Amino acid sequence: MNLLTDALPDEVGIGGRFYPIDTDFTTGIKFELLASDEEIPENEKAGLAVNLYFPDPPEDIREALTAIRWFYSGGSESRRDTKKGGLVSAKRIYDFNYDAAYIYAAFRSDYGIDLTRERLHWWVFRALFSALKEDNMICKIMSYRAADLSKLKGEELKFYRKKQKEFAIPAPKSERDKLSAIDEALLNGGDVSKVLETINGV
């Protein structure tokens, strides 16, 4: 698909018929948040994703998810490729919840777009998000998070380590629970190895 020459899709083909799909950027954001939410059981996410995108949900959930992943990717992946893996898989250098204010400010600054009022097609939002100017705070924050500390030295390493700590995306609840259990064991003289065995299901 070419954003410049092809019409923006508002439906997808599944099982020999076309289904309208919710194209609003807020739906794409909700989908990404759903996919990364560790408090929602994995076996429930597929149904929730299908209901999120389709006013008239298809019966074939597998094919519906394939269509959703294709649409979510901006049509940049083939329909065959999107059948692999989970709903969304990528290193997290931004979070639509935690970074909402920075993203809002960047769109307002670069494009004069008020994301609380505008309706944007998901593919348009993706294109604009990827082209934000580097001096926007969200772009700086993403570059901090993306930095590979193993390849840095000296003052540069110190700087990026500090920034990664400052702008770290809060750990999911499951990860916070693990860290709390370890902290409690350390503070109370418990057996950390036993805690780790329990966490890792050993």
Short mmCIF file of C-alpha atoms in Angstrom, two decimals:
data_model
loop_
_atom_site.label_atom_id
_atom_site.label_comp_id
_atom_site.label_asym_id
_atom_site.label_seq_id
_atom_site.Cartn_x
_atom_site.Cartn_y
_atom_site.Cartn_z
CA MET A 1 0.00 0.00 0.00
CA ASN A 2 1.20 3.49 -0.85
CA LEU A 3 -0.07 6.25 1.43
CA LEU A 4 0.35 8.80 -1.38
CA THR A 5 -1.43 6.96 -4.18
CA ASP A 6 -3.81 4.44 -2.62
CA ALA A 7 -7.05 5.12 -0.78
CA LEU A 8 -6.84 4.65 2.97
CA PRO A 9 -8.53 1.35 3.83
CA ASP A 10 -11.68 1.36 5.92
CA GLU A 11 -12.49 -2.33 5.49
CA VAL A 12 -10.60 -5.63 5.26
CA GLY A 13 -11.30 -8.87 3.44
CA ILE A 14 -11.93 -11.91 5.62
CA GLY A 15 -13.37 -15.21 4.47
CA GLY A 16 -14.59 -13.95 1.14
CA ARG A 17 -16.36 -10.82 2.37
CA PHE A 18 -15.35 -7.31 3.41
CA TYR A 19 -15.74 -6.08 6.97
CA PRO A 20 -15.67 -2.41 8.03
CA ILE A 21 -12.78 -1.80 10.44
CA ASP A 22 -12.44 1.05 12.93
CA THR A 23 -9.73 3.26 11.43
CA ASP A 24 -9.48 5.93 14.14
CA PHE A 25 -6.03 6.39 15.64
CA THR A 26 -7.43 6.04 19.15
CA THR A 27 -8.44 2.46 18.32
CA GLY A 28 -4.88 1.69 17.24
CA ILE A 29 -3.64 3.11 20.52
CA LYS A 30 -6.17 1.07 22.51
CA PHE A 31 -5.10 -2.06 20.61
CA GLU A 32 -1.45 -1.50 21.44
CA LEU A 33 -2.28 -0.89 25.10
CA LEU A 34 -4.40 -4.05 25.13
CA ALA A 35 -1.62 -6.11 23.60
CA SER A 36 0.92 -4.97 26.20
CA ASP A 37 -1.41 -5.20 29.23
CA GLU A 38 -0.11 -8.06 31.36
CA GLU A 39 -3.13 -7.94 33.66
CA ILE A 40 -5.40 -9.17 30.86
CA PRO A 41 -5.11 -12.96 30.28
CA GLU A 42 -3.57 -13.77 26.89
CA ASN A 43 -6.48 -16.05 25.99
CA GLU A 44 -8.89 -13.10 26.31
CA LYS A 45 -6.93 -10.60 24.23
CA ALA A 46 -7.88 -12.00 20.81
CA GLY A 47 -11.61 -11.60 21.38
CA LEU A 48 -11.18 -8.15 22.89
CA ALA A 49 -9.05 -7.02 19.93
CA VAL A 50 -11.61 -8.25 17.39
CA ASN A 51 -14.47 -6.51 19.22
CA LEU A 52 -12.36 -3.35 19.43
CA TYR A 53 -11.81 -3.12 15.68
CA PHE A 54 -14.97 -4.59 14.15
CA PRO A 55 -18.51 -3.23 14.61
CA ASP A 56 -19.64 -6.51 13.02
CA PRO A 57 -17.07 -9.06 14.28
CA PRO A 58 -16.12 -11.86 11.85
CA GLU A 59 -16.62 -15.44 12.98
CA ASP A 60 -13.11 -16.45 11.95
CA ILE A 61 -11.08 -15.02 14.84
CA ARG A 62 -7.74 -16.20 13.44
CA GLU A 63 -8.25 -14.46 10.11
CA ALA A 64 -9.64 -11.39 11.88
CA LEU A 65 -6.45 -11.14 13.96
CA THR A 66 -4.35 -11.49 10.82
CA ALA A 67 -6.29 -8.60 9.27
CA ILE A 68 -5.93 -6.52 12.44
CA ARG A 69 -2.15 -7.01 12.57
CA TRP A 70 -1.89 -6.08 8.88
CA PHE A 71 -3.95 -2.94 9.46
CA TYR A 72 -2.07 -2.07 12.66
CA SER A 73 1.26 -2.32 10.81
CA GLY A 74 0.06 0.24 8.28
CA GLY A 75 -0.09 -2.39 5.53
CA SER A 76 3.70 -2.68 5.61
CA GLU A 77 3.59 -6.42 6.35
CA SER A 78 2.19 -9.12 4.13
CA ARG A 79 -0.94 -10.91 5.33
CA ARG A 80 1.11 -14.14 5.55
CA ASP A 81 3.79 -12.62 7.77
CA THR A 82 1.30 -11.25 10.29
CA LYS A 83 0.16 -14.73 11.33
CA LYS A 84 3.32 -15.22 13.39
CA GLY A 85 3.87 -14.16 16.97
CA GLY A 86 1.66 -12.30 19.41
CA LEU A 87 -0.48 -9.25 18.90
CA VAL A 88 2.39 -6.76 19.07
CA SER A 89 6.09 -7.46 19.53
CA ALA A 90 8.74 -4.75 19.60
CA LYS A 91 11.15 -3.08 22.00
CA ARG A 92 9.16 -0.52 23.96
CA ILE A 93 10.66 2.95 23.54
CA TYR A 94 7.34 4.74 24.05
CA ASP A 95 4.12 4.07 25.92
CA PHE A 96 0.81 5.61 24.91
CA ASN A 97 -0.27 5.85 28.55
CA TYR A 98 2.94 7.03 30.17
CA ASP A 99 4.01 9.33 27.28
CA ALA A 100 0.58 10.67 26.32
CA ALA A 101 1.34 14.28 27.25
CA TYR A 102 4.66 14.30 25.33
CA ILE A 103 3.00 12.83 22.22
CA TYR A 104 0.13 15.29 22.41
CA ALA A 105 2.54 18.22 22.74
CA ALA A 106 4.65 17.04 19.81
CA PHE A 107 1.67 16.79 17.44
CA ARG A 108 0.44 20.20 18.56
CA SER A 109 3.90 21.72 18.05
CA ASP A 110 4.83 20.13 14.70
CA TYR A 111 1.47 19.90 12.95
CA GLY A 112 -0.91 22.14 14.88
CA ILE A 113 -3.03 19.03 15.51
CA ASP A 114 -4.99 18.77 18.74
CA LEU A 115 -5.22 15.02 19.26
CA THR A 116 -8.07 15.47 21.72
CA ARG A 117 -10.24 16.95 18.94
CA GLU A 118 -9.01 15.56 15.61
CA ARG A 119 -10.03 12.26 14.03
CA LEU A 120 -7.07 10.76 12.20
CA HIS A 121 -6.86 7.51 10.26
CA TRP A 122 -4.46 5.17 12.05
CA TRP A 123 -2.14 5.08 9.04
CA VAL A 124 -1.96 8.88 8.96
CA PHE A 125 -1.25 9.00 12.68
CA ARG A 126 1.55 6.43 12.26
CA ALA A 127 3.14 8.45 9.45
CA LEU A 128 2.99 11.70 11.43
CA PHE A 129 4.27 10.06 14.60
CA SER A 130 7.29 8.61 12.78
CA ALA A 131 8.14 12.01 11.26
CA LEU A 132 8.06 14.15 14.41
CA LYS A 133 11.01 16.54 14.66
CA GLU A 134 13.96 15.31 16.67
CA ASP A 135 13.84 18.29 19.02
CA ASN A 136 10.46 17.19 20.39
CA MET A 137 10.73 15.84 23.91
CA ILE A 138 9.10 12.52 23.00
CA CYS A 139 11.72 11.95 20.28
CA LYS A 140 14.53 12.68 22.70
CA ILE A 141 13.02 10.32 25.25
CA MET A 142 12.66 7.54 22.67
CA SER A 143 16.30 7.97 21.65
CA TYR A 144 17.37 7.68 25.29
CA ARG A 145 15.40 4.46 25.74
CA ALA A 146 16.62 2.99 22.47
CA ALA A 147 20.31 3.57 23.25
CA ASP A 148 22.42 0.41 23.55
CA LEU A 149 24.42 1.03 26.73
CA SER A 150 26.79 -1.84 25.94
CA LYS A 151 28.18 0.22 23.05
CA LEU A 152 28.76 3.40 25.07
CA LYS A 153 31.64 4.50 27.28
CA GLY A 154 32.65 7.25 29.63
CA GLU A 155 30.52 10.36 29.93
CA GLU A 156 28.22 9.26 27.12
CA LEU A 157 27.45 6.03 28.95
CA LYS A 158 26.87 7.94 32.19
CA PHE A 159 24.54 10.37 30.43
CA TYR A 160 22.38 7.73 28.72
CA ARG A 161 22.25 5.54 31.80
CA LYS A 162 20.92 8.51 33.76
CA LYS A 163 18.38 9.36 31.06
CA GLN A 164 17.18 5.77 30.77
CA LYS A 165 16.59 5.68 34.49
CA GLU A 166 14.88 9.08 34.46
CA PHE A 167 12.51 8.20 31.61
CA ALA A 168 12.09 4.47 32.22
CA ILE A 169 8.66 3.15 31.32
CA PRO A 170 7.10 1.82 34.53
CA ALA A 171 7.39 -1.94 34.79
CA PRO A 172 4.21 -3.99 34.33
CA LYS A 173 2.45 -5.09 37.52
CA SER A 174 3.84 -8.62 37.23
CA GLU A 175 7.39 -7.25 37.03
CA ARG A 176 6.79 -4.90 39.97
CA ASP A 177 5.48 -7.83 42.01
CA LYS A 178 8.66 -9.80 41.25
CA LEU A 179 10.90 -6.92 42.29
CA SER A 180 8.87 -6.36 45.47
CA ALA A 181 9.25 -10.02 46.41
CA ILE A 182 13.01 -9.82 45.92
CA ASP A 183 13.24 -6.57 47.91
CA GLU A 184 11.25 -8.06 50.74
CA ALA A 185 13.50 -11.13 50.85
CA LEU A 186 16.62 -8.96 50.92
CA LEU A 187 15.31 -6.64 53.63
CA ASN A 188 14.04 -9.44 55.87
CA GLY A 189 16.93 -11.83 55.46
CA GLY A 190 14.94 -14.23 53.31
CA ASP A 191 16.27 -16.68 50.76
CA VAL A 192 16.40 -14.77 47.47
CA SER A 193 17.21 -17.94 45.54
CA LYS A 194 13.91 -19.46 46.73
CA VAL A 195 12.06 -16.33 45.64
CA LEU A 196 13.68 -16.51 42.19
CA GLU A 197 12.77 -20.19 41.90
CA THR A 198 9.16 -19.36 42.66
CA ILE A 199 9.11 -16.48 40.19
CA ASN A 200 10.65 -18.57 37.43
CA GLY A 201 8.45 -21.55 38.18
CA VAL A 202 11.39 -23.82 39.03
#
